Coordinates of C-alpha atoms in Angstrom, one line a residue:
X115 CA 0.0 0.0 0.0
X116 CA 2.4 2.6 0.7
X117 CA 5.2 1.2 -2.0
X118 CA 1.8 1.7 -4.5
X119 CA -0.1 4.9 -3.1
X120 CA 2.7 6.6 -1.7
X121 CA 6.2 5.9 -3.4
X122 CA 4.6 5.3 -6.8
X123 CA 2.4 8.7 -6.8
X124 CA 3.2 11.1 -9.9
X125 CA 2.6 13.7 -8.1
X126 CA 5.3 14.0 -5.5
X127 CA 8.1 15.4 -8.0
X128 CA 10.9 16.2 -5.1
X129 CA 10.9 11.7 -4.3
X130 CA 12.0 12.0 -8.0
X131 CA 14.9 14.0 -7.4
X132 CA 16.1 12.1 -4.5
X133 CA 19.2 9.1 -5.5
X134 CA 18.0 5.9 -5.7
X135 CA 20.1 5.0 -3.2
X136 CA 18.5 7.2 -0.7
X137 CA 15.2 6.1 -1.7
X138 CA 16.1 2.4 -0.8
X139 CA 17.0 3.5 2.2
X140 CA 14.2 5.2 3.2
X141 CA 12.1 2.2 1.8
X142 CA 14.4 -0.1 4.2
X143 CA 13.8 1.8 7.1
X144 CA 9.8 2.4 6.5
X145 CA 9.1 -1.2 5.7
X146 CA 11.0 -2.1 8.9
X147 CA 8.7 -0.1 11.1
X148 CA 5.5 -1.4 9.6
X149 CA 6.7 -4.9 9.2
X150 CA 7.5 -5.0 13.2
X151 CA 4.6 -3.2 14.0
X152 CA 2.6 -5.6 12.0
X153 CA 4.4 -8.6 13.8
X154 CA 5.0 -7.2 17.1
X155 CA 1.4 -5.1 17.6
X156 CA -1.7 -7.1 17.4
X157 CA 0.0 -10.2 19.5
X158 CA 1.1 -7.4 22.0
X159 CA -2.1 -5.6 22.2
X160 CA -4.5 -8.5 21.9
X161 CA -2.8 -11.1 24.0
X162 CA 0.4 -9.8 25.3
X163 CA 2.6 -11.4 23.6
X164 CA 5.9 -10.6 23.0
X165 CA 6.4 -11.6 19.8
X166 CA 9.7 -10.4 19.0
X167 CA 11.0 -12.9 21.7
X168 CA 9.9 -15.8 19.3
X169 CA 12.9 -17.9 17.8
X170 CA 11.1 -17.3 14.4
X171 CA 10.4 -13.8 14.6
X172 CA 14.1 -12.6 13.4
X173 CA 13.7 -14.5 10.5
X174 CA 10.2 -13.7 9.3
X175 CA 11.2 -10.1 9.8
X176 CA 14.7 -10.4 7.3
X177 CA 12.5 -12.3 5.3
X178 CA 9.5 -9.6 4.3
X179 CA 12.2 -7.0 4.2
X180 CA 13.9 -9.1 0.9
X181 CA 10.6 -9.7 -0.6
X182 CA 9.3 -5.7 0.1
X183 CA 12.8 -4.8 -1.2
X184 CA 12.6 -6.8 -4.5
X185 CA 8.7 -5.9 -5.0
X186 CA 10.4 -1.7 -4.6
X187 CA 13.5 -2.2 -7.0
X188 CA 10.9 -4.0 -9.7
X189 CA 8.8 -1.0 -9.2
X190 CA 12.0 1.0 -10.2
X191 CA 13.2 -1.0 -13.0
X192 CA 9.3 -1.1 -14.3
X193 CA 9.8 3.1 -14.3
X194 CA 13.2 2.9 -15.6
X195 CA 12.0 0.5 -18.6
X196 CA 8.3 1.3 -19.2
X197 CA 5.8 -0.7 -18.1
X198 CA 5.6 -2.3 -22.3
X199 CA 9.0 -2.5 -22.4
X200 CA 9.9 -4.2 -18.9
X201 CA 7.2 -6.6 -19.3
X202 CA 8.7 -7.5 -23.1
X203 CA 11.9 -7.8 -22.0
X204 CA 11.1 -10.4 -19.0
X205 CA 8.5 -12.0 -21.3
X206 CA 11.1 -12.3 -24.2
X207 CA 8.3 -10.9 -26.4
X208 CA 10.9 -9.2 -28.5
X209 CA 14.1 -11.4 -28.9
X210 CA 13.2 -11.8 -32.3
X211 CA 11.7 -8.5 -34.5
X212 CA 8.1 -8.2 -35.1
X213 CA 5.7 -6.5 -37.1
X214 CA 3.0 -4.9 -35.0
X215 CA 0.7 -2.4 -36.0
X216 CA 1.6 0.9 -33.9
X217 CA -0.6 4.8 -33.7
X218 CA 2.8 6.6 -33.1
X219 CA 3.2 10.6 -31.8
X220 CA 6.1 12.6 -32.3
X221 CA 6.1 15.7 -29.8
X222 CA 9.0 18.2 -30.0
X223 CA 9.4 21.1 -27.9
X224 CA 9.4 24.5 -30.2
X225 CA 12.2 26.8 -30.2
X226 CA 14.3 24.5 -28.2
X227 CA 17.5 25.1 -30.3
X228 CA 17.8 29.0 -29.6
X229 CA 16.4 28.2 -26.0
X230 CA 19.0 25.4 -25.3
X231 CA 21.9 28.2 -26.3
X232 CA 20.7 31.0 -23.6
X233 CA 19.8 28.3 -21.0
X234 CA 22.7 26.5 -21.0
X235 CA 23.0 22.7 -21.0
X236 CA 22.3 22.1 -16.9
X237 CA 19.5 24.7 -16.9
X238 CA 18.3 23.1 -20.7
X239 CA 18.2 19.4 -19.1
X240 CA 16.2 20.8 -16.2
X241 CA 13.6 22.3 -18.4
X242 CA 13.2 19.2 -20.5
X243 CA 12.5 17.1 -17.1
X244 CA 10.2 19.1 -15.9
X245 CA 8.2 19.6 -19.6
X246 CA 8.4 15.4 -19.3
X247 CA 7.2 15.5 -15.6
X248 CA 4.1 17.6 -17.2
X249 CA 3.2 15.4 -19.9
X250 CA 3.2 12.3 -18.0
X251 CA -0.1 12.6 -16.9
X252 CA -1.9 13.3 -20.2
X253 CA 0.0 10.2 -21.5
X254 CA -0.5 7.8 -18.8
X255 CA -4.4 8.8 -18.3
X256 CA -5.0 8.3 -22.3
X257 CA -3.7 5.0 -22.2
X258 CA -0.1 6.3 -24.4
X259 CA 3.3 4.0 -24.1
X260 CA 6.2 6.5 -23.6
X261 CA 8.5 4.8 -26.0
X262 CA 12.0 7.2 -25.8
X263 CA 13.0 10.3 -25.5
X264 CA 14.7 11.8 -28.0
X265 CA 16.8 15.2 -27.1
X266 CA 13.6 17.4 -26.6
X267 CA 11.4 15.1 -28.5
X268 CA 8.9 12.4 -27.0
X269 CA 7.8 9.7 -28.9
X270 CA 4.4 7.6 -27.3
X271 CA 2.6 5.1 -29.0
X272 CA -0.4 3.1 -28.6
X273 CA -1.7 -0.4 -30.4
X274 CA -4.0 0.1 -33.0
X275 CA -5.7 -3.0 -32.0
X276 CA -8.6 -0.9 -30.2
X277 CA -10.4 1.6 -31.9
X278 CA -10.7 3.6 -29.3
X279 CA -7.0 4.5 -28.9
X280 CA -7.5 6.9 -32.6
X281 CA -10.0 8.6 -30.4
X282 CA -7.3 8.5 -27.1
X283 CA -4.0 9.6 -29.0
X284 CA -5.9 13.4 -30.1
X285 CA -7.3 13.3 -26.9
X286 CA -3.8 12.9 -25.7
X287 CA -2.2 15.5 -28.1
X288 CA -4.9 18.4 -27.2
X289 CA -4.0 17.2 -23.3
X290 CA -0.5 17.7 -23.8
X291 CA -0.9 21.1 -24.9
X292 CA -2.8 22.4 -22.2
X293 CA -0.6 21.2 -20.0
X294 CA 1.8 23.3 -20.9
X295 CA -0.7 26.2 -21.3
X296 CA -1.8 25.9 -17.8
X297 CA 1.9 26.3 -16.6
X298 CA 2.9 28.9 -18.9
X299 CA 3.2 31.9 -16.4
X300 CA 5.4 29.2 -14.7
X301 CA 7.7 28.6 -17.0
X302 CA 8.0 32.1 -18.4
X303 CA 9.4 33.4 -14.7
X304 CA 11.7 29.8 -14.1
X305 CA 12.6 29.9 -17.8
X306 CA 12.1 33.1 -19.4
X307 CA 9.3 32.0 -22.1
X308 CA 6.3 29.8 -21.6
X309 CA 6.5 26.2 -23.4
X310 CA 4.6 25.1 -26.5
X311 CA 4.7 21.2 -28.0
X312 CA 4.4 20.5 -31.7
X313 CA 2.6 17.1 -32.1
X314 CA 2.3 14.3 -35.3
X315 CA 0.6 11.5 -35.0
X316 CA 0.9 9.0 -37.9
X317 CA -0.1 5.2 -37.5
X318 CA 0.9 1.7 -39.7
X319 CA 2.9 -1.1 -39.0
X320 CA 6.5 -0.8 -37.0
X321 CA 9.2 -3.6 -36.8
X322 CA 9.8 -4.0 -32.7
X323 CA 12.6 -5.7 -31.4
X324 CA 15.2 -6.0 -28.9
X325 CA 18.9 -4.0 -29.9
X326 CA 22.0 -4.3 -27.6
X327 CA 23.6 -6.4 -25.9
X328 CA 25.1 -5.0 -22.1
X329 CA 22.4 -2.5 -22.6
X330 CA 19.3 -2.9 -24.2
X331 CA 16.1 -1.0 -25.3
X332 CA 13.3 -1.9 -27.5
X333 CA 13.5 -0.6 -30.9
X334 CA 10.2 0.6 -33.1
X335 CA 12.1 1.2 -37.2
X336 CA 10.7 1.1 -40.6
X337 CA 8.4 3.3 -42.6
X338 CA 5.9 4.8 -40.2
X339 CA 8.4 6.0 -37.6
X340 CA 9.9 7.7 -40.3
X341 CA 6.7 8.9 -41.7
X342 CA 5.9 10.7 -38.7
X343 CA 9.2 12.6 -38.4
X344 CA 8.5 13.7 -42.2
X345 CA 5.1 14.8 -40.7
X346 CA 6.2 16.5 -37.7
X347 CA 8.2 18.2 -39.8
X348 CA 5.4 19.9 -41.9
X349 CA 3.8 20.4 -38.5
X350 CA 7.1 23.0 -38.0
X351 CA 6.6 24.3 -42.0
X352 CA 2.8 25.2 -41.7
X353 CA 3.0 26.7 -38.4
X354 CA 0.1 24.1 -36.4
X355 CA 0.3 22.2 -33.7
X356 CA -1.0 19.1 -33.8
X357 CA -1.2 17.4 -37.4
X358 CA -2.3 14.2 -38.0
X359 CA -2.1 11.4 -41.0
X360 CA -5.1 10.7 -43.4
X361 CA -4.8 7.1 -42.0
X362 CA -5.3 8.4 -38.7
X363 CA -8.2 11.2 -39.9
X364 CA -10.0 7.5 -41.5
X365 CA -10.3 5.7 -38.6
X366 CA -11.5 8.5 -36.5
X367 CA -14.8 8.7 -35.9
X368 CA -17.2 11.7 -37.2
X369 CA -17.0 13.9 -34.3
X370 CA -13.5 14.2 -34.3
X371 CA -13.3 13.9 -38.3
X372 CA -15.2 17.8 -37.7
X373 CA -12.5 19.2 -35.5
X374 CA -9.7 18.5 -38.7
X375 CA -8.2 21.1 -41.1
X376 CA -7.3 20.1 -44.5
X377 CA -3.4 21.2 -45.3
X378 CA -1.8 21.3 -48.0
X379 CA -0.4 18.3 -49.8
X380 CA 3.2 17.8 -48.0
X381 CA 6.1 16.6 -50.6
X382 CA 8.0 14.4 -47.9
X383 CA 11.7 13.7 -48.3
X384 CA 12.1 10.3 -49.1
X385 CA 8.0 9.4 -50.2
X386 CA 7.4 8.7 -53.6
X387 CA 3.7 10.3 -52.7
X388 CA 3.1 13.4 -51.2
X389 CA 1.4 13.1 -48.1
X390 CA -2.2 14.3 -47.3
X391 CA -2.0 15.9 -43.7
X392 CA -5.2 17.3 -41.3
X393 CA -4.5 19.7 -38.4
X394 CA -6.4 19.3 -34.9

């Protein structure tokens, strides 16, 4: 309970911040006290018992510390990782490459270059965390799988098994956005300008698979991932921020087909085919 509503909770940024190290420690010692008071309590209160005088006690109590422990570094390793990505890698879901059929978003801060150069790297790295720290929530409530982060770029993806995550990747986007609206005063006196995200959302199938050896990550390639660079990219030329694919627009249903805005035919680098874009 506390390991889950506690230690886990997205909302306490400073646990973040502290070194791992320090957090184990503080686990340690707050497991101790509620695995002894468990123990020792009830027997003491309800039949004065002193439990901790039982032969077995010492090793019941070393015992639930290991297992609490082990439950609190998987937690770690399962932020670390992703939730997707540690459960594949256990699994062995992705020893060998598949094809799987992937809604993938691409969202870049704007104006990061000439903001990176004033900031400085230190203050630069700070900003992106906390930008990160702010779009967690839209992602995680709209069902999105952070895949990597890329400099100042995010890219989340959802399975395009369920219909309903066409519907959940623009609610995600439009999320995202406000986010960063609703700390914009905050960012402009920590920073010196408020933040704005540039969003493309593009969907087809993805080659997934394990690459590395001592240090591993699972890897989405192949045409869509690149697709959705090319369109984030017109994102940046026709000034919008949030464009999606006409293979997205298609699946989407009417209501949200209403909130689109034709563009412009996009001649992508590297497509044969220009590409036929919608802004949110």
């Amino acid at each position: 309970m506390l390991e889950a509503l506690v230690l886990s909770n997205r909302s306490i940024r400073w646990l973040r911040k502290i070194p791992l190290i320090t957090v184990v420690a503080l686990r340690a010692v707050s497991y101790s006290i509620i695995i002894v008071g468990g123990l020792v309590l009830p027997s003491l209160i309800f039949l004065g018992t002193k439990q901790w005088l039982d032969p077995d006690f010492s090793f019941g109590f070393w015992v639930s510390i290991a297992v609490a422990t082990g439950l609190s570094m998987s937690g770690e390793l399962f932020q670390l990782l992703g939730k997707e990505a540690a459960l594949a890698m256990f699994t062995g879901r992705y020893r060998r490459p598949r094809i799987e059929q992937r809604i993938v978003m691409f969202a870049d801060l704007t104006g990061s270059t000439a903001l990176a150069e004033e900031l400085g790297d230190l203050r630069f790295h700070e900003l992106l965390g906390g930008v990160a720290y702010d779009l967690e929530s839209p992602i995680v409530t709209n069902g999105g799988e952070t895949h990597r982060y890329i400099g100042d770029a995010i890219i989340i993806t959802w399975s395009m098994d369920k219909a309903k995550n066409f519907e959940r990747c623009l609610m995600c986007a439009e999320a995202m956005v406000e986010a960063l609206e609703s700390k914009a005063n905050q960012y402009a006196t920590k920073f010196g300008k408020p933040m704005r995200i540039r969003i493309a959302i593009h969907c087809g199938p993805v080659a997934a698979g394990e690459i590395g050896a001592w240090k591993k990550e699972i890897s989405l390639l192949g045409d869509t991932m690149n697709t959705t660079a090319r369109i984030e990219g017109a994102a940046r030329q026709f000034g919008s921020d949030i464009v999606v694919s006409d293979m997205i627009r298609s699946r989407l249903p009417e209501a949200w087909r209403s909130k689109l805005v034709g563009l412009p035919d996009f001649a992508a680098h590297g497509k044969q085919d220009a590409l036929k874009l919608w802004a949110l």
